[in-house]
Coordinates of C-alpha atoms in Angstrom, one line a residue:
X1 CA 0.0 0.0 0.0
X2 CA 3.2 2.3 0.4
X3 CA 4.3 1.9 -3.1
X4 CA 0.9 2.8 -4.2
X5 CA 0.9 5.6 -2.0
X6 CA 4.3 6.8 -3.2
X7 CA 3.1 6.2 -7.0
X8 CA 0.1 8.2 -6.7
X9 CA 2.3 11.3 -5.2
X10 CA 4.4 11.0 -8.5
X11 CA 1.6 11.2 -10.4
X12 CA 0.5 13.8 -9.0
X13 CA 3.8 16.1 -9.7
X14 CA 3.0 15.3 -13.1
X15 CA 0.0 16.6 -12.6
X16 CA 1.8 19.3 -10.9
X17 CA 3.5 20.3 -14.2
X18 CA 0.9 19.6 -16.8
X19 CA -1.4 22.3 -14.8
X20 CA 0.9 24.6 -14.2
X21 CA 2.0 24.6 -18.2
X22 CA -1.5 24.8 -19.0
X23 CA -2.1 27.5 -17.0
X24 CA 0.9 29.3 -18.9
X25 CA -0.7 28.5 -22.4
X26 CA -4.0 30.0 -21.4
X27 CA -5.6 26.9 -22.5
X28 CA -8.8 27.2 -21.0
X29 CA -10.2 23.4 -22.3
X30 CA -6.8 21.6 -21.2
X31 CA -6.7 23.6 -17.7
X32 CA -10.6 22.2 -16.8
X33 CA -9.3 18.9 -18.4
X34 CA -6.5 18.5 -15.5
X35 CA -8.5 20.0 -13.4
X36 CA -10.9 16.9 -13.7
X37 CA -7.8 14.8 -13.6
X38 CA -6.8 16.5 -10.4
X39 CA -11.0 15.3 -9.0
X40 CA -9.7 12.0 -9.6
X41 CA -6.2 12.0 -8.1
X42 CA -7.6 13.6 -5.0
X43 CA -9.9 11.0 -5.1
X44 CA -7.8 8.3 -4.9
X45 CA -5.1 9.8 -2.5
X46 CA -8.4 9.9 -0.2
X47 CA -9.0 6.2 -1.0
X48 CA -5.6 4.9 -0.4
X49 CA -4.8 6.9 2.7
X50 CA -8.0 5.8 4.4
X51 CA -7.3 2.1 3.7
X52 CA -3.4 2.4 4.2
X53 CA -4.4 3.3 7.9
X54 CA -6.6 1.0 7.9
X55 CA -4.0 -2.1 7.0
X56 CA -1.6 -1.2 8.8
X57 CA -3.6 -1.2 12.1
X58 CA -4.9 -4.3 10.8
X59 CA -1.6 -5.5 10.4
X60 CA 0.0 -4.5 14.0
X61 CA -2.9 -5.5 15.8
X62 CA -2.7 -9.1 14.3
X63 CA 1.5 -9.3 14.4
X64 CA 1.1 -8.4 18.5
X65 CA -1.8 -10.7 19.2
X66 CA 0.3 -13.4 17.8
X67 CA 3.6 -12.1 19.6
X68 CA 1.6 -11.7 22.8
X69 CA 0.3 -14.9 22.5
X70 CA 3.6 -16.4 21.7
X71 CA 5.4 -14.6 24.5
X72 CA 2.9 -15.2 27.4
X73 CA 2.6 -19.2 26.0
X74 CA 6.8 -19.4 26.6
X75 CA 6.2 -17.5 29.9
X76 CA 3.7 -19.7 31.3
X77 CA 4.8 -22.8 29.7
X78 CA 6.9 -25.5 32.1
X79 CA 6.3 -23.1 35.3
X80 CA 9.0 -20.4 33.8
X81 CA 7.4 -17.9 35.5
X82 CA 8.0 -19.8 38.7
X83 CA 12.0 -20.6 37.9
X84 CA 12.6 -16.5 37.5
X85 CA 11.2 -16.2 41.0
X86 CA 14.2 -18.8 41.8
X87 CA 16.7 -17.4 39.7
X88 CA 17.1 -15.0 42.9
X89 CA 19.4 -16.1 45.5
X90 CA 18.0 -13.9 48.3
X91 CA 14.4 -13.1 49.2
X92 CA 13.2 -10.9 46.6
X93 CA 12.4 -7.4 47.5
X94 CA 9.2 -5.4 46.8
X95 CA 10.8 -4.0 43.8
X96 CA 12.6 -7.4 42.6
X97 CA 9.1 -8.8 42.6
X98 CA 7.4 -9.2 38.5
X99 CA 4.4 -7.3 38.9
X100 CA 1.7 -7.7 36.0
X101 CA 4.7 -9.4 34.0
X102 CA 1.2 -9.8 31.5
X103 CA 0.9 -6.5 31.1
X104 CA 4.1 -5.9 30.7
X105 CA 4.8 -8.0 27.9
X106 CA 2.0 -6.5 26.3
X107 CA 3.7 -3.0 26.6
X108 CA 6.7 -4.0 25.2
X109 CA 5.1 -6.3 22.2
X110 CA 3.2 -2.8 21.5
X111 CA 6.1 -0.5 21.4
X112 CA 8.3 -3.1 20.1
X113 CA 6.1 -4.1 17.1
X114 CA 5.0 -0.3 16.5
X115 CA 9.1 1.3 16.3
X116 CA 9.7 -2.0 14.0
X117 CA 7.1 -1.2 12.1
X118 CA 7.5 2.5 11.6
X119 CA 11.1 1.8 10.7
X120 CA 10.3 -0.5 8.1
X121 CA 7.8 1.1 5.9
X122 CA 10.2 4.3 6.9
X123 CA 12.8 3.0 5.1
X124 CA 11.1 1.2 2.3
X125 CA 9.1 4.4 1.9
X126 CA 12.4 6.8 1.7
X127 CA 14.2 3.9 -1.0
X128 CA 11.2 3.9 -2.9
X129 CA 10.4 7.9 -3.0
X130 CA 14.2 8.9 -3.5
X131 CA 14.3 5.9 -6.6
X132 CA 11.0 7.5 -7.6
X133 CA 11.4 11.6 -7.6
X134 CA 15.2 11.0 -9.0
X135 CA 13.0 9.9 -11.8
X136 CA 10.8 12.5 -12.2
X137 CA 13.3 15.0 -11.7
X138 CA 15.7 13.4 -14.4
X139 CA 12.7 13.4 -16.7
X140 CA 11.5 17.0 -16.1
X141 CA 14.9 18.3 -15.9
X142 CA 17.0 19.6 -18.9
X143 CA 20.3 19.4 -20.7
X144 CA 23.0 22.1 -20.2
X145 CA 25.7 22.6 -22.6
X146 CA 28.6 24.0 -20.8
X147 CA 31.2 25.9 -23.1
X148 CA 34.9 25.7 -22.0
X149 CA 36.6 26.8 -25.0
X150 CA 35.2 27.4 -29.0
X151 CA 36.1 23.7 -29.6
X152 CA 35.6 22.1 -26.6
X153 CA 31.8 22.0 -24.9
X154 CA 30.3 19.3 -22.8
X155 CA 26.8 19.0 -21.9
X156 CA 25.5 17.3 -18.4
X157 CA 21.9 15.5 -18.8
X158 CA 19.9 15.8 -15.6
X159 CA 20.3 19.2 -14.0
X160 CA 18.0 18.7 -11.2
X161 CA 19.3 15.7 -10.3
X162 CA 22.5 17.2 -9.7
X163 CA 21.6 20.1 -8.3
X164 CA 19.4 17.8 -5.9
X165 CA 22.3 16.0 -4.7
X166 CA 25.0 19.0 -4.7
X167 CA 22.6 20.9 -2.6
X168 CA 22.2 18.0 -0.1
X169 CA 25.8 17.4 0.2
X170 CA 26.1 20.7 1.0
X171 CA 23.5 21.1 3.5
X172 CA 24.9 18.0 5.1
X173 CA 28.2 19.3 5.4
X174 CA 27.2 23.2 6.8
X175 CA 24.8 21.0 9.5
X176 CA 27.6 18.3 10.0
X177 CA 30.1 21.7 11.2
X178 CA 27.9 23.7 12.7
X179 CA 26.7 20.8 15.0
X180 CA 30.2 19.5 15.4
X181 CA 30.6 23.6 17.1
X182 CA 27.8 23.0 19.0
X183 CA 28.2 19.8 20.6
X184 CA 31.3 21.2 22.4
X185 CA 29.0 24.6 23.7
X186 CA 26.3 22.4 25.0
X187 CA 28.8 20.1 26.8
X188 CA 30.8 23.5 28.7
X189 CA 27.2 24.7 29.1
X190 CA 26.2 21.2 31.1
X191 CA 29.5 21.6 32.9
X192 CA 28.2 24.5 34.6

């Protein structure tokens, strides 16, 4: 449902550029034409959000029944729950003592299966969408024909692209230095 999710967003920065030349034409017929393109596309993006949150919940309320069950089976299984009491050499204290260990488990299958999951589809999504708009932007972006000398030209075929990337690499390199700076001012400012 991601990759639909992701394809729909690309279609819709075509859209994005279709309009937008239409617009510049003044072509009345072709601007109501996207914008009935647009009804549907918004339509859609509707659609697939609503049932994306909808699977997904689906999805991790299934995977930590299972891993609840599973868990809490293992736990009561053979007394186990009764050999970590013994595990203890002493008496255990008030707070040695497994308190709700159920609910506990269920806790942790939550968060566990919720960070796993957001991590995931966050990666898959970021693959997927950089793969995708490095598409789109090669596509939409020109050719430049850089003169060095009467004989001697070269041209370089994606623009975007590379201005993409050369302005990330900067912007990760400025950020990289100016948090590197301000790593050692929060540390004297702790000391105090």
């Amino acid at each position: 449902m991601e990759l639909f999710s992701i394809g729909v967003n690309v279609l819709l920065t075509y859209w994005n550029k279709d309009f937008i030349d239409t617009f510049q034409r003044y072509d009345r017929p072709a601007f109501l034409r996207s914008l009935l393109y647009f009804t549907f596309i918004a339509i859609t993006i509707i659609i697939v959000s609503v049932y994306k949150d909808y699977l997904t919940q689906l999805f991790l309320l299934r995977w930590r029944r299972w891993l609840t069950n599973d868990f809490l089976s293992k736990y009561l299984s053979k007394h186990a729950y009764y050999h970590m009491s013994l595990l203890k050499n002493d008496r255990p204290t008030i707070n040695d003592t497994n308190d709700n260990p159920d609910q506990r488990i269920s806790m942790d299958i939550n968060s566990y299966t919720e960070n796993i999951y957001t991590l995931a589809i966050g990666l898959l999504n970021a693959f997927v969408s950089l793969v995708s708009y490095v598409i789109v932007l090669w596509s939409l972006s020109g050719m430049i024909r850089i003169k060095i000398t009467p004989n001697f030209s070269f041209e370089i075929k994606g623009l975007m692209v590379w201005s993409a990337l050369i302005y990330a690499g900067l912007g990760t390199v400025i950020t990289n230095l100016i948090g590197r700076a301000l790593f050692h001012l929060k540390y004297v400012q702790e000391a105090f």
